[in-house]
Coordinates of C-alpha atoms and ligand atoms in Angstrom, one line a residue:
M1 CA 18.9 155.8 -66.9
I2 CA 21.7 155.4 -64.2
G3 CA 24.7 152.6 -65.3
K4 CA 25.9 150.1 -62.6
Q5 CA 28.8 150.6 -60.4
Q6 CA 31.6 149.5 -62.0
F7 CA 34.8 148.3 -59.8
R8 CA 38.1 146.9 -61.7
L9 CA 39.6 143.7 -60.0
L10 CA 43.2 142.4 -60.8
V11 CA 42.9 138.5 -59.7
L12 CA 46.0 136.8 -59.5
P13 CA 45.5 132.7 -58.4
G14 CA 49.0 131.9 -57.8
D15 CA 50.2 128.7 -56.9
G16 CA 49.2 125.2 -55.1
I17 CA 45.5 125.6 -54.2
G18 CA 45.6 129.5 -55.5
P19 CA 43.5 128.9 -58.4
E20 CA 41.4 125.3 -57.2
V21 CA 39.9 128.2 -53.8
M22 CA 39.7 130.9 -56.6
R23 CA 38.0 129.6 -58.8
E24 CA 35.2 129.2 -56.1
A25 CA 35.5 132.7 -54.3
L26 CA 35.2 134.4 -58.4
R27 CA 31.7 132.6 -58.1
V28 CA 30.8 134.5 -55.6
V29 CA 31.8 137.3 -57.0
E30 CA 29.5 137.0 -59.9
W31 CA 26.8 135.9 -57.7
I32 CA 27.3 139.2 -56.2
G33 CA 27.6 141.3 -58.4
Q34 CA 23.9 139.9 -59.8
Y35 CA 22.4 140.3 -56.8
A36 CA 23.8 144.1 -56.3
E37 CA 23.4 145.0 -59.6
V38 CA 27.0 145.9 -60.1
E39 CA 29.8 145.2 -62.6
F40 CA 33.3 143.4 -61.7
T41 CA 35.4 144.3 -64.3
I42 CA 37.8 141.5 -63.6
R43 CA 41.3 140.7 -64.9
H44 CA 43.5 138.0 -64.6
A45 CA 47.4 137.7 -64.2
L46 CA 50.4 135.0 -63.0
A47 CA 52.4 135.4 -60.4
G48 CA 54.0 134.1 -58.0
G49 CA 55.7 129.8 -59.9
A50 CA 53.6 130.4 -62.5
A51 CA 54.7 133.6 -63.1
I52 CA 58.2 132.7 -62.9
D53 CA 57.6 129.7 -65.0
A54 CA 56.2 131.8 -67.4
Y55 CA 58.4 134.7 -67.5
G56 CA 61.6 133.9 -65.1
T57 CA 59.7 136.9 -62.8
P58 CA 57.1 135.8 -59.9
M59 CA 56.0 138.9 -60.6
L60 CA 55.4 141.5 -64.0
D61 CA 56.0 144.9 -64.4
E62 CA 53.1 145.1 -66.1
T63 CA 51.0 143.0 -63.4
I64 CA 51.8 146.6 -61.0
E65 CA 50.3 148.3 -63.2
Q66 CA 47.2 146.1 -62.8
A67 CA 47.6 146.2 -60.1
M68 CA 48.0 149.8 -59.0
H69 CA 44.7 150.9 -62.2
A70 CA 42.0 147.6 -60.1
D71 CA 39.9 149.0 -57.4
A72 CA 41.0 145.9 -56.2
V73 CA 43.6 142.8 -56.3
L74 CA 42.3 139.3 -54.3
F75 CA 45.3 137.7 -54.8
G76 CA 45.3 133.3 -54.1
A77 CA 48.8 132.0 -52.4
V78 CA 52.3 131.4 -53.7
G79 CA 55.5 129.6 -53.2
G80 CA 55.8 125.6 -53.2
P81 CA 58.5 122.6 -53.7
R82 CA 59.1 123.3 -57.4
W83 CA 60.9 126.7 -56.5
E84 CA 62.5 126.3 -53.3
K85 CA 66.0 126.0 -54.8
L86 CA 65.7 129.5 -56.5
G87 CA 67.8 131.8 -54.3
F88 CA 66.3 134.9 -52.3
D89 CA 65.4 137.5 -55.2
L90 CA 64.2 135.0 -57.4
R91 CA 61.2 133.6 -55.0
P92 CA 57.1 133.3 -55.7
E93 CA 56.8 134.3 -52.1
L94 CA 58.8 137.7 -53.9
A95 CA 55.5 138.3 -55.5
I96 CA 53.2 139.8 -52.7
L97 CA 56.1 141.4 -50.9
R98 CA 56.5 143.0 -54.3
L99 CA 53.2 144.0 -54.3
R100 CA 52.7 145.2 -51.4
R101 CA 56.0 147.5 -51.7
E102 CA 54.9 149.0 -54.9
L103 CA 51.2 150.2 -54.1
S104 CA 52.5 150.7 -50.5
L105 CA 50.5 148.7 -48.7
F106 CA 52.0 149.2 -44.5
A107 CA 48.7 147.0 -42.4
N108 CA 48.2 143.8 -42.6
L109 CA 44.4 142.9 -40.7
R110 CA 43.8 139.8 -40.0
P111 CA 40.7 139.2 -37.8
V112 CA 40.1 135.9 -36.1
T113 CA 37.3 135.3 -35.8
V114 CA 35.3 131.8 -34.5
F115 CA 32.9 130.2 -35.6
D116 CA 30.2 128.9 -33.9
P117 CA 29.6 126.1 -35.9
L118 CA 33.4 125.2 -35.6
I119 CA 34.6 125.3 -32.1
E120 CA 35.4 122.3 -32.0
A121 CA 37.5 122.4 -34.8
S122 CA 39.9 124.3 -32.0
T123 CA 42.5 122.2 -29.6
I124 CA 41.2 125.3 -27.5
K125 CA 38.4 124.7 -25.4
P126 CA 35.4 126.3 -26.4
E127 CA 34.7 128.4 -23.5
V128 CA 37.8 130.1 -23.8
I129 CA 37.3 130.7 -28.3
R130 CA 33.9 131.3 -27.6
N131 CA 32.4 134.7 -29.6
L132 CA 36.1 135.7 -30.0
D133 CA 36.1 138.3 -32.0
L134 CA 39.4 139.8 -31.8
M135 CA 41.4 142.0 -34.8
I136 CA 45.8 141.7 -35.2
V137 CA 46.2 144.6 -37.6
R138 CA 51.0 144.1 -38.4
E139 CA 52.8 146.1 -39.8
C140 CA 54.0 144.7 -43.4
M141 CA 56.3 146.9 -44.5
G142 CA 58.9 147.2 -42.7
G143 CA 60.8 146.0 -39.8
L144 CA 63.3 142.9 -39.6
Y145 CA 62.2 141.9 -43.1
F146 CA 63.0 144.4 -45.0
G147 CA 66.0 146.9 -41.8
E148 CA 69.3 147.2 -43.8
P149 CA 71.8 146.5 -42.9
R150 CA 71.3 142.5 -43.8
G151 CA 73.6 139.7 -45.3
I152 CA 75.1 137.0 -45.4
E153 CA 78.9 136.9 -44.4
T154 CA 81.9 134.8 -44.0
M155 CA 84.0 136.1 -40.6
Q156 CA 88.1 136.0 -40.7
D157 CA 87.8 132.6 -38.4
G158 CA 86.1 131.1 -41.8
Q159 CA 82.3 130.7 -40.0
M160 CA 79.3 132.2 -41.9
R161 CA 77.5 135.1 -40.2
G162 CA 73.9 136.0 -41.0
F163 CA 72.6 139.7 -39.4
N164 CA 69.3 141.1 -40.4
T165 CA 67.7 145.0 -38.8
E166 CA 64.9 145.7 -37.3
T167 CA 64.2 149.4 -37.4
Y168 CA 61.3 151.7 -37.1
S169 CA 60.4 155.2 -37.8
T170 CA 58.1 157.6 -36.3
V171 CA 56.4 157.8 -39.7
E172 CA 55.9 154.1 -39.8
I173 CA 54.8 153.0 -36.7
E174 CA 51.4 156.4 -36.8
R175 CA 50.6 155.4 -39.6
V176 CA 50.0 151.9 -38.6
A177 CA 48.8 152.8 -35.7
R178 CA 46.3 155.3 -36.6
V179 CA 45.1 152.2 -39.2
A180 CA 44.3 150.7 -35.4
F181 CA 42.7 153.2 -33.6
D182 CA 40.6 153.8 -36.8
L183 CA 39.4 150.1 -36.9
A184 CA 38.7 149.5 -32.6
R185 CA 36.3 153.3 -32.5
H186 CA 34.6 150.8 -35.2
R187 CA 34.8 148.1 -32.9
R188 CA 34.8 147.8 -28.7
R189 CA 38.1 150.8 -28.1
V190 CA 40.1 149.2 -26.9
V191 CA 44.8 149.0 -29.1
C192 CA 47.2 146.4 -27.8
S193 CA 49.9 147.2 -28.9
V194 CA 52.9 144.5 -28.6
E195 CA 56.6 144.9 -29.0
K196 CA 59.8 144.3 -26.5
A197 CA 60.2 147.6 -25.0
N198 CA 61.8 145.6 -21.8
V199 CA 64.8 145.1 -24.6
T200 CA 64.9 146.5 -28.0
E201 CA 65.5 150.2 -28.7
S202 CA 62.9 149.7 -31.7
G203 CA 60.3 148.5 -29.6
L204 CA 60.7 151.1 -26.8
V205 CA 60.6 154.0 -30.0
W206 CA 57.2 151.9 -31.2
R207 CA 55.6 152.1 -27.7
Q208 CA 56.5 156.0 -27.2
V209 CA 54.8 157.3 -30.8
I210 CA 52.1 155.7 -30.4
S211 CA 51.9 156.5 -26.9
K212 CA 52.1 160.5 -28.3
L213 CA 50.1 159.7 -30.9
H214 CA 47.2 158.2 -28.5
E215 CA 47.2 160.7 -26.7
R216 CA 47.5 163.5 -29.3
D217 CA 44.0 162.1 -32.0
Y218 CA 42.6 158.8 -29.9
A219 CA 41.9 159.7 -26.3
D220 CA 38.5 158.3 -27.3
V221 CA 40.1 155.2 -27.4
E222 CA 41.9 152.7 -24.9
L223 CA 45.2 152.2 -25.1
R224 CA 47.9 148.9 -23.4
H225 CA 51.0 148.0 -24.4
M226 CA 52.0 144.6 -23.5
Y227 CA 55.5 142.7 -24.9
A228 CA 55.5 140.0 -27.3
D229 CA 56.0 137.3 -25.7
N230 CA 53.4 137.9 -22.8
C231 CA 50.9 139.1 -25.8
A232 CA 52.1 135.2 -27.6
M233 CA 50.8 133.3 -23.6
Q234 CA 47.8 135.7 -23.9
L235 CA 46.1 134.8 -26.7
V236 CA 46.1 131.1 -25.8
R237 CA 45.1 131.7 -21.5
N238 CA 42.5 134.4 -22.9
P239 CA 41.9 136.3 -26.2
K240 CA 39.2 137.7 -25.4
Q241 CA 40.8 139.7 -23.4
F242 CA 41.5 141.7 -27.3
D243 CA 39.9 143.9 -29.1
V244 CA 42.7 145.0 -31.7
I245 CA 46.2 143.9 -31.7
V246 CA 48.8 146.0 -33.7
T247 CA 52.5 145.2 -33.9
G248 CA 55.4 144.9 -36.4
N249 CA 56.5 142.7 -39.1
I250 CA 57.7 139.7 -37.4
F251 CA 56.0 139.4 -33.8
G252 CA 52.7 140.3 -37.0
D253 CA 54.0 137.5 -38.0
I254 CA 54.2 134.8 -35.7
L255 CA 51.1 136.2 -33.2
S256 CA 49.3 136.4 -36.6
D257 CA 49.5 132.1 -37.0
L258 CA 49.4 130.8 -33.6
A259 CA 46.3 133.0 -33.1
S260 CA 44.1 131.5 -36.3
M261 CA 44.9 128.0 -34.2
L262 CA 42.1 130.0 -32.0
T263 CA 40.1 128.9 -35.0
G264 CA 40.7 125.7 -35.8
S265 CA 41.7 125.9 -39.4
L266 CA 44.6 128.0 -41.7
G267 CA 41.9 127.2 -44.0
M268 CA 38.7 129.5 -42.7
L269 CA 41.7 133.2 -42.3
P270 CA 40.7 135.9 -44.9
S271 CA 43.3 139.2 -44.8
A272 CA 43.1 143.0 -46.4
T273 CA 47.2 144.4 -46.8
I274 CA 45.9 148.3 -47.0
G275 CA 47.5 151.4 -47.1
V276 CA 46.1 155.0 -46.9
P277 CA 42.6 155.0 -47.3
R278 CA 41.5 156.8 -50.4
G279 CA 38.2 159.3 -48.6
D280 CA 35.6 156.4 -47.0
R281 CA 37.6 152.7 -49.7
F282 CA 40.8 151.9 -49.4
V283 CA 42.3 151.9 -53.1
P284 CA 44.3 149.7 -54.1
A285 CA 43.9 146.6 -51.6
V286 CA 44.5 142.9 -51.6
Y287 CA 43.0 140.6 -50.5
E288 CA 44.1 137.3 -49.6
P289 CA 43.9 133.9 -47.6
I290 CA 46.2 133.4 -44.5
H291 CA 47.3 130.0 -45.9
G292 CA 49.9 129.2 -48.7
S293 CA 50.1 127.3 -51.5
A294 CA 49.1 124.0 -49.3
P295 CA 51.7 122.3 -51.9
D296 CA 50.7 118.9 -50.0
I297 CA 46.7 119.2 -51.7
A298 CA 47.1 120.4 -54.1
G299 CA 45.6 119.9 -58.0
R300 CA 43.5 117.2 -56.0
G301 CA 40.1 119.3 -54.6
I302 CA 39.9 118.9 -51.5
A303 CA 41.3 123.5 -50.5
N304 CA 38.1 124.4 -47.8
P305 CA 37.8 127.8 -50.4
M306 CA 36.0 129.6 -46.8
A307 CA 39.3 132.4 -46.5
Q308 CA 39.8 132.9 -49.8
I309 CA 34.9 133.7 -50.0
L310 CA 35.7 135.3 -47.0
S311 CA 38.3 137.5 -48.6
V312 CA 36.2 138.4 -50.5
A313 CA 33.8 139.2 -48.1
M314 CA 36.7 141.9 -47.3
M315 CA 37.1 142.7 -50.0
L316 CA 32.9 144.2 -50.6
R317 CA 33.2 146.8 -46.8
L318 CA 36.3 147.2 -47.3
S319 CA 37.6 149.0 -50.6
F320 CA 33.5 148.7 -52.1
R321 CA 31.9 150.2 -48.9
M322 CA 28.9 147.0 -49.6
E323 CA 28.8 146.5 -46.2
R324 CA 25.2 144.4 -46.7
E325 CA 26.9 142.8 -49.3
A326 CA 29.7 142.1 -47.2
T327 CA 27.8 140.3 -44.3
L328 CA 25.4 138.4 -46.8
V329 CA 29.2 136.4 -48.0
E330 CA 29.7 136.1 -43.9
Q331 CA 26.1 134.6 -42.7
A332 CA 25.9 132.4 -46.0
C333 CA 29.6 130.8 -45.2
I334 CA 28.1 130.5 -41.4
A335 CA 25.0 128.9 -43.0
A336 CA 27.1 126.7 -44.3
L337 CA 29.1 125.5 -42.4
A338 CA 26.2 125.4 -39.3
A339 CA 24.0 122.9 -41.8
G340 CA 26.6 120.8 -41.4
A341 CA 29.1 121.5 -44.8
R342 CA 33.0 120.8 -43.7
T343 CA 36.3 120.1 -46.2
A344 CA 38.5 117.2 -44.9
D345 CA 40.8 120.4 -42.8
L346 CA 37.5 120.7 -40.8
A347 CA 35.9 117.5 -40.9
A348 CA 35.6 115.4 -37.6
A349 CA 36.9 111.3 -37.4
G350 CA 34.3 109.4 -40.4
E351 CA 32.5 112.7 -40.6
K352 CA 31.5 113.1 -44.5
A353 CA 33.9 115.8 -46.5
L354 CA 33.0 117.9 -49.4
S355 CA 35.3 118.7 -51.9
T356 CA 36.3 122.1 -53.2
W357 CA 33.9 123.1 -55.4
E358 CA 31.3 121.7 -53.0
M359 CA 31.9 123.7 -50.7
G360 CA 32.0 126.2 -53.0
D361 CA 28.0 125.3 -54.2
A362 CA 26.8 125.2 -50.5
V363 CA 28.1 129.1 -49.7
L364 CA 26.5 129.5 -52.8
H365 CA 23.1 127.5 -51.3
Q366 CA 23.0 129.7 -48.7
L367 CA 24.3 132.7 -50.5
E368 CA 19.9 132.1 -52.5
E369 CA 18.5 130.9 -48.9
T370 CA 19.9 133.8 -47.2
A371 CA 18.3 136.7 -49.7
G372 CA 15.5 135.4 -50.8
K373 CA 14.5 135.6 -46.6
R374 CA 15.8 139.0 -46.6
Q375 CA 13.7 139.7 -49.4
L376 CA 10.8 138.4 -48.4
T377 CA 10.9 140.4 -44.8
A378 CA 11.7 143.9 -46.7
Ligands
NAD1 P1 50.6 126.5 -46.1 O1 49.6 127.9 -45.0 O2 50.8 126.2 -47.5 O3 49.9 124.9 -45.7 C1 49.7 124.6 -44.2 C2 49.1 123.5 -43.6 O4 48.2 123.8 -43.7 C3 48.9 122.2 -44.6 O5 49.2 120.6 -44.1 C4 47.7 122.3 -46.0 O6 47.8 121.0 -46.6 C5 46.7 122.7 -44.8 N1 46.5 124.3 -45.4 C6 46.5 125.1 -46.0 N2 45.6 125.6 -46.4 C7 44.4 125.2 -46.5 C8 42.7 125.2 -47.4 N3 42.0 126.4 -47.7 N4 42.7 124.1 -47.1 C9 42.6 123.0 -46.7 N5 44.0 122.7 -45.9 C10 44.9 124.2 -45.9 O7 51.8 126.8 -45.2 P2 53.3 125.8 -46.0 O8 52.4 124.4 -46.4 O9 55.1 126.0 -44.5 O10 53.6 126.4 -47.3 C11 53.7 125.9 -47.9 C12 54.2 126.7 -49.7 O11 53.1 128.2 -49.5 C13 54.9 127.6 -49.3 O12 55.6 128.3 -50.4 C14 55.2 128.8 -48.3 O13 56.3 129.9 -48.7 C15 53.9 129.6 -49.1 N6 53.1 130.3 -48.5 C16 52.4 131.0 -49.0 C17 52.3 132.1 -48.5 C18 51.0 133.2 -49.6 O14 51.2 133.6 -50.6 N7 50.8 134.4 -48.6 C19 51.4 132.0 -47.1 C20 52.6 131.4 -46.3 C21 52.7 130.3 -47.0

């Protein structure tokens, strides 16, 4: 008899609501393991503030080592007021930055999908966002957040001066652009590259490198260019004009948070951080919700676990090539919402709000239902 397919998963719940939403995501992982008859070998480790408290560092070398040997890392969220006074070299957020750097994960993928049952939860008019489905590909290992020189100095007249450097090289631009073009080939085949080529040299190089790569290898995909300020405006005015957006670190950071609000709640949006694929799989890769540790609601059992559960769906699709199961998880989330399941962040005034655990239950219930229906029609 052939043994079960095995996947090694490293789980880093982190701080605040991280462990609360991770519990629900792991119930889904367990369910999928039984349903698809695959074996997930799961290891847990501390990251962020929890690791600072336990070991004095946001991430142990040993945890990085475990991540390198895992097929995927499922990450919760890190940070909180308790660690805010620590220096930049000891902040909880360094856990995720270090993980990305050491695993060479340079592309952060943020799907922005509007779920029909939640269309009223957005502050934008329904007709502007109905059926919205765009993907933001953010370069996340370079640009302004990592460029040198950087620092703070005191000038001769006693004034302080802070400085950072925005820098992008051909290799850095090409590898993230390839991710965007490859994704677009499985979607509507339109990539919009976003920079500030009108006022920055790094933006100009970004535009030239992407244009050449497009001409050379991706002529079957349409390439558009847009300045970042215009993109911010267009995302609110007419977001459905976009298919895949590719951009650098800082613009990606800001535009993806802006785009997340088109969908109504931060608690709904997953993300994947990937590097160069190994064959047809992204291994290793990190999957995490886009929200943070939400200290204002941590410990109350009311956080929305959907973003973490939908991160599991992305992991199944991109790292394990389990497309059928990924779709099953996404459909179960939509069905739970359609059946009226709402955590406090989604509930309208007067509407009953579910706890984190109850929302997990609602998704598991829909998984059972959808899987049952599939078997009947198979
Ligand atoms: P946040 O995303 O944690 O919270 C913003 C708001 O959204 C809060 O009101 C919060 O209650 C709400 N929210 C977020 N996720 C939710 C969920 N799943 N369900 C219901 N409501 C949810 O952002 P913040 O308050 O700016 O940051 C808090 C901490 O998280 C900071 O220390 C920050 O550095 C850190 N952070 C970490 C990550 C990460 O780990 N990748 C990302 C962003 C922020």
